Each structure stands twice: as C-alpha cells, then as structure tokens.
PDB file of C-alpha atoms in Angstrom:
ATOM      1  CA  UNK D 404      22.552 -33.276  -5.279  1.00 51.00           C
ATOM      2  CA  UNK D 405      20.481 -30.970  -6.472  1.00 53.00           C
ATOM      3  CA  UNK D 406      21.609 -27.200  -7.636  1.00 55.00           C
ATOM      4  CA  UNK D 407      19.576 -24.175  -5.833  1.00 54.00           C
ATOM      5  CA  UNK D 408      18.648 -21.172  -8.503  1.00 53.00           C
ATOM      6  CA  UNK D 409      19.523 -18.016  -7.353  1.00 52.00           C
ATOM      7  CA  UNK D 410      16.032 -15.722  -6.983  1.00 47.00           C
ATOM      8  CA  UNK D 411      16.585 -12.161  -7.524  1.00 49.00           C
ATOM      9  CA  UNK D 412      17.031  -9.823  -5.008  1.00 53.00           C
ATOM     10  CA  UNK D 413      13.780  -7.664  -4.831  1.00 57.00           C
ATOM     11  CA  UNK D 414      14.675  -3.891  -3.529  1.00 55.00           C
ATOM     12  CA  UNK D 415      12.773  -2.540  -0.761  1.00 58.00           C
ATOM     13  CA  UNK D 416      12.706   0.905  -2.561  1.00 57.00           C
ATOM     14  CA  UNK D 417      13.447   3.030   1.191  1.00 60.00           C
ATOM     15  CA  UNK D 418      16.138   1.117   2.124  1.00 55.00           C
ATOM     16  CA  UNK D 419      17.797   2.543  -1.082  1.00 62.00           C
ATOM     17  CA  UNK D 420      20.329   5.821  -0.443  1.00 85.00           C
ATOM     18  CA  UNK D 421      18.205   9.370  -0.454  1.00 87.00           C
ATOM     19  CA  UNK D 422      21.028  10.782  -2.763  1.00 88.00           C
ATOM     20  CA  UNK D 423      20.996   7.546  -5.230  1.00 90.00           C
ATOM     21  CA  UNK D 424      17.036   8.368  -5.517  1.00 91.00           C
ATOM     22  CA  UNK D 425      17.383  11.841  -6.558  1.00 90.00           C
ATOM     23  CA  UNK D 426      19.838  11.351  -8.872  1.00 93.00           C
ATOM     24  CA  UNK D 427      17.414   8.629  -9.948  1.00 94.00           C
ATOM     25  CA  UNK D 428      14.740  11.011 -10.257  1.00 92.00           C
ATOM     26  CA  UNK D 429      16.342  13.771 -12.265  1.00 93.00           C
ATOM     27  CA  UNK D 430      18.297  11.231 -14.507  1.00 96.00           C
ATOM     28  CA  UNK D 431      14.242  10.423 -16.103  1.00 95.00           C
ATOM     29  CA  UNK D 432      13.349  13.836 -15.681  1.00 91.00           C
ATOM     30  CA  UNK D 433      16.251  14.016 -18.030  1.00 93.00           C
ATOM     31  CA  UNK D 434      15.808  11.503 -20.306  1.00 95.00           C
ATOM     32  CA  UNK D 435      12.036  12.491 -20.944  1.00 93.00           C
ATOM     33  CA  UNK D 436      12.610  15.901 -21.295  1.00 90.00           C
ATOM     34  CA  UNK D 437      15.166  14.989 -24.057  1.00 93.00           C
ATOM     35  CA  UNK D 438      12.657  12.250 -25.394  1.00 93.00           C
ATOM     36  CA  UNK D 439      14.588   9.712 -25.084  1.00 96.00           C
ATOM     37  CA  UNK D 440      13.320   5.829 -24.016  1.00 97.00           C
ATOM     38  CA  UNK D 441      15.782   3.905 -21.818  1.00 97.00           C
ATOM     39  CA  UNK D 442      17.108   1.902 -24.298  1.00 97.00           C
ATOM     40  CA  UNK D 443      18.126   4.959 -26.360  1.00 97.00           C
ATOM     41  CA  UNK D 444      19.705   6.773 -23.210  1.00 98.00           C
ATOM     42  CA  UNK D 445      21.757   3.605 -22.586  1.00 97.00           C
ATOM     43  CA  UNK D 446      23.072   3.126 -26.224  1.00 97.00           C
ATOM     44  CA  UNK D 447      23.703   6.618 -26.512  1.00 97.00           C
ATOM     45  CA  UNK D 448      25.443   6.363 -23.493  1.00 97.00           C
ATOM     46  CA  UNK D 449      27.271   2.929 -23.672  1.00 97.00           C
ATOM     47  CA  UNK D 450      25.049   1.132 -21.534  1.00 97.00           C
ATOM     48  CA  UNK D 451      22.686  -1.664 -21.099  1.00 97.00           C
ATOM     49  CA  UNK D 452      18.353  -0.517 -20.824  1.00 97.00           C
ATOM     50  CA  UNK D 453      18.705  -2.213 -17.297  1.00 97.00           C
ATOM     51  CA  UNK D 454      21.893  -0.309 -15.891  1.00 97.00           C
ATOM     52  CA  UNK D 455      19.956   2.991 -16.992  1.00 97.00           C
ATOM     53  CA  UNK D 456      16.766   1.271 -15.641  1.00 96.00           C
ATOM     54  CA  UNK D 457      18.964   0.675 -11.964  1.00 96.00           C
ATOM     55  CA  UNK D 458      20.438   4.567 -12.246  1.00 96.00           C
ATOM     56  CA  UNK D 459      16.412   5.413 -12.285  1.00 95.00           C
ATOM     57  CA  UNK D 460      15.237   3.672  -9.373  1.00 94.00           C
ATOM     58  CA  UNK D 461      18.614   4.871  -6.970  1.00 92.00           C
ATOM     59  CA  UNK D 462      19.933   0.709  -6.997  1.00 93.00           C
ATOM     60  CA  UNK D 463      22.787   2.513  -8.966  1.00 93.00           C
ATOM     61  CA  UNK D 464      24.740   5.490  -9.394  1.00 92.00           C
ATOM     62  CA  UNK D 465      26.396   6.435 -12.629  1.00 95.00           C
ATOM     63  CA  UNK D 466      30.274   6.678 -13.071  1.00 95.00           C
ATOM     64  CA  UNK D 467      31.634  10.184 -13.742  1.00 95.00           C
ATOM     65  CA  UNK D 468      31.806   9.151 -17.322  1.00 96.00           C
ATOM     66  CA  UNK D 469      28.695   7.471 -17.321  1.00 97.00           C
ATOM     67  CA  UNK D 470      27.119  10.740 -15.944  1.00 96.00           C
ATOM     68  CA  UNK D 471      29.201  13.255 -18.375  1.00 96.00           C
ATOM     69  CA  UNK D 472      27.473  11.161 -21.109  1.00 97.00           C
ATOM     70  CA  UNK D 473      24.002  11.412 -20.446  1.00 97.00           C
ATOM     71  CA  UNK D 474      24.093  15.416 -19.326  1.00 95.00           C
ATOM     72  CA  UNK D 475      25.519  15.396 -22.524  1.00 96.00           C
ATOM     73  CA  UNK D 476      22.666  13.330 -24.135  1.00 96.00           C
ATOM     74  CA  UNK D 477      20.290  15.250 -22.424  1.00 94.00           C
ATOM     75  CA  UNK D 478      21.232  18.440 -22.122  1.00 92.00           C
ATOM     76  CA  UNK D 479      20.920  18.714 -18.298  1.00 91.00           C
ATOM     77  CA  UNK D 480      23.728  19.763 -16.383  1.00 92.00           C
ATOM     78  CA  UNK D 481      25.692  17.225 -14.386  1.00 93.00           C
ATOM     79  CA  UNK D 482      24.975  19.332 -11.549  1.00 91.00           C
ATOM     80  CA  UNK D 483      20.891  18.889 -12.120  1.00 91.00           C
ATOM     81  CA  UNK D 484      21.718  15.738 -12.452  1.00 93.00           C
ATOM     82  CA  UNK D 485      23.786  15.352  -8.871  1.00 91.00           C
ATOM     83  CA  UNK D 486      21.004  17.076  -7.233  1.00 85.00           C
ATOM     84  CA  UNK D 487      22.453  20.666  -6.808  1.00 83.00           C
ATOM     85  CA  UNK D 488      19.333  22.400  -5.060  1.00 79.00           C
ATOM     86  CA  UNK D 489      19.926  25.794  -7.477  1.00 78.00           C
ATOM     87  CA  UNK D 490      19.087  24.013 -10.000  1.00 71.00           C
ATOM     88  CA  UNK D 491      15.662  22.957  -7.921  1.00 69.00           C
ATOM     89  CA  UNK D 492      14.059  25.093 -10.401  1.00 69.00           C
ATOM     90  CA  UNK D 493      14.532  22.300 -13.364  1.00 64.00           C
ATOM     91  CA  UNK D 494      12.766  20.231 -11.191  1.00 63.00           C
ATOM     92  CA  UNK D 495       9.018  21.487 -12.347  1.00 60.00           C
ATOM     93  CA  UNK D 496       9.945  22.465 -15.436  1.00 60.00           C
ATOM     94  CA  UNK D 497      10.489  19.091 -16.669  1.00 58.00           C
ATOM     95  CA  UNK D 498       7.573  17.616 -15.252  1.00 53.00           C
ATOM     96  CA  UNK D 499       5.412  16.702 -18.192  1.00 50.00           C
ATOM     97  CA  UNK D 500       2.531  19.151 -19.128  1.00 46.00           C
ATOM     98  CA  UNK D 501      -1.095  17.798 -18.619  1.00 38.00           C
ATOM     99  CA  UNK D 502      -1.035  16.211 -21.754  1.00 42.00           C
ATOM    100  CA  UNK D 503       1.733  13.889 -20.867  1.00 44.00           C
ATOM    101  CA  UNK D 504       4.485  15.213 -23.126  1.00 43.00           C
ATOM    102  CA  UNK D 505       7.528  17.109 -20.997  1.00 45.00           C
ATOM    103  CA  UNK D 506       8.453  20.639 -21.302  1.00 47.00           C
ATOM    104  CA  UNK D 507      11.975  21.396 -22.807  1.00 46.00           C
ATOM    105  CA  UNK D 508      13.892  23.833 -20.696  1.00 45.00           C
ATOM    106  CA  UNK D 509      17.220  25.334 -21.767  1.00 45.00           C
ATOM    107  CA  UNK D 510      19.679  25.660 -18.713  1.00 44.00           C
TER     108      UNK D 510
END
C-alpha cells in the first residue's frame, strides 16, 4: 500500500483573523524599523525564521513572552505591537522613506 505525502496547507490570506494581521503588520514594521532580518528577530527572540515568518503574515500570534521579547528587540511597545489605535501614529512613521530604508521613531 502505498503512503500519501502530506501537501501543505496553503493560507487563503482573508480567511486569516483581522487582529492576527495587524499584529502581523506592526510586528515587520517593527523588525525593519529596528533593522533586523527575520532570522535575526527569531534568534534574538528564541525562535525559528518561519514562526517569525507565520507571526508576519497573521497564521500566528506570539506568546506573551514571545511578544515581550521582540518589543524588547525592537523597541516598539507591546501595545504598538497589539494594535492599540493611540499608538496609530507609529504606524507611518515606520513606513520606510522613499529610498527604501525605515525611519527610526522613539516611542
């Protein structure tokens, strides 16, 4: 008999939770305000590049722990990082400028 491979699962990217998005979303705004790749967020953090990679996209949500360590790696608060709309203001501010490099806010 023969064995069937499992095929990943592909994500349908709006059947994923609004909230797990914009955590997503302001977990790389994050990271590439602070300069940091994936893989150096997730060693820095005690993670694998693909766990960080699934916190990105909204597949995943960080632990508490999890998300302590990467405001702290950051520099964002965990509340920027949750989604708290005072801190909307972030939001543009770590958009990168036209050349492609991101602009360093201090909270």
């Amino acid at each position: 008999m023969e064995r069937a491979v499992a095929r990943p699962r592909t994500v349908d990217p709006s059947t994923l939770d609004v909230k797990a998005r914009l955590i997503g979303s302001r977990i790389r705004a994050a990271r590439t305000c602070a300069g940091l790749t994936q893989s150096e967020l997730a060693k820095r953090c005690n993670v694998t590049q693909g766990r960080v990679s699934a916190y990105e996209v909204g597949r995943n949500q960080p632990s508490n722990t999890t998300l302590d360590r990467i405001s702290a790696e950051t520099g964002a608060p965990v509340a920027f990082l949750l989604g708290d709309e005072r801190w909307d203001h972030l939001v543009k501010t770590l958009e990168p400028d036209v050349d492609g490099a991101p602009t360093h806010v201090d909270a």
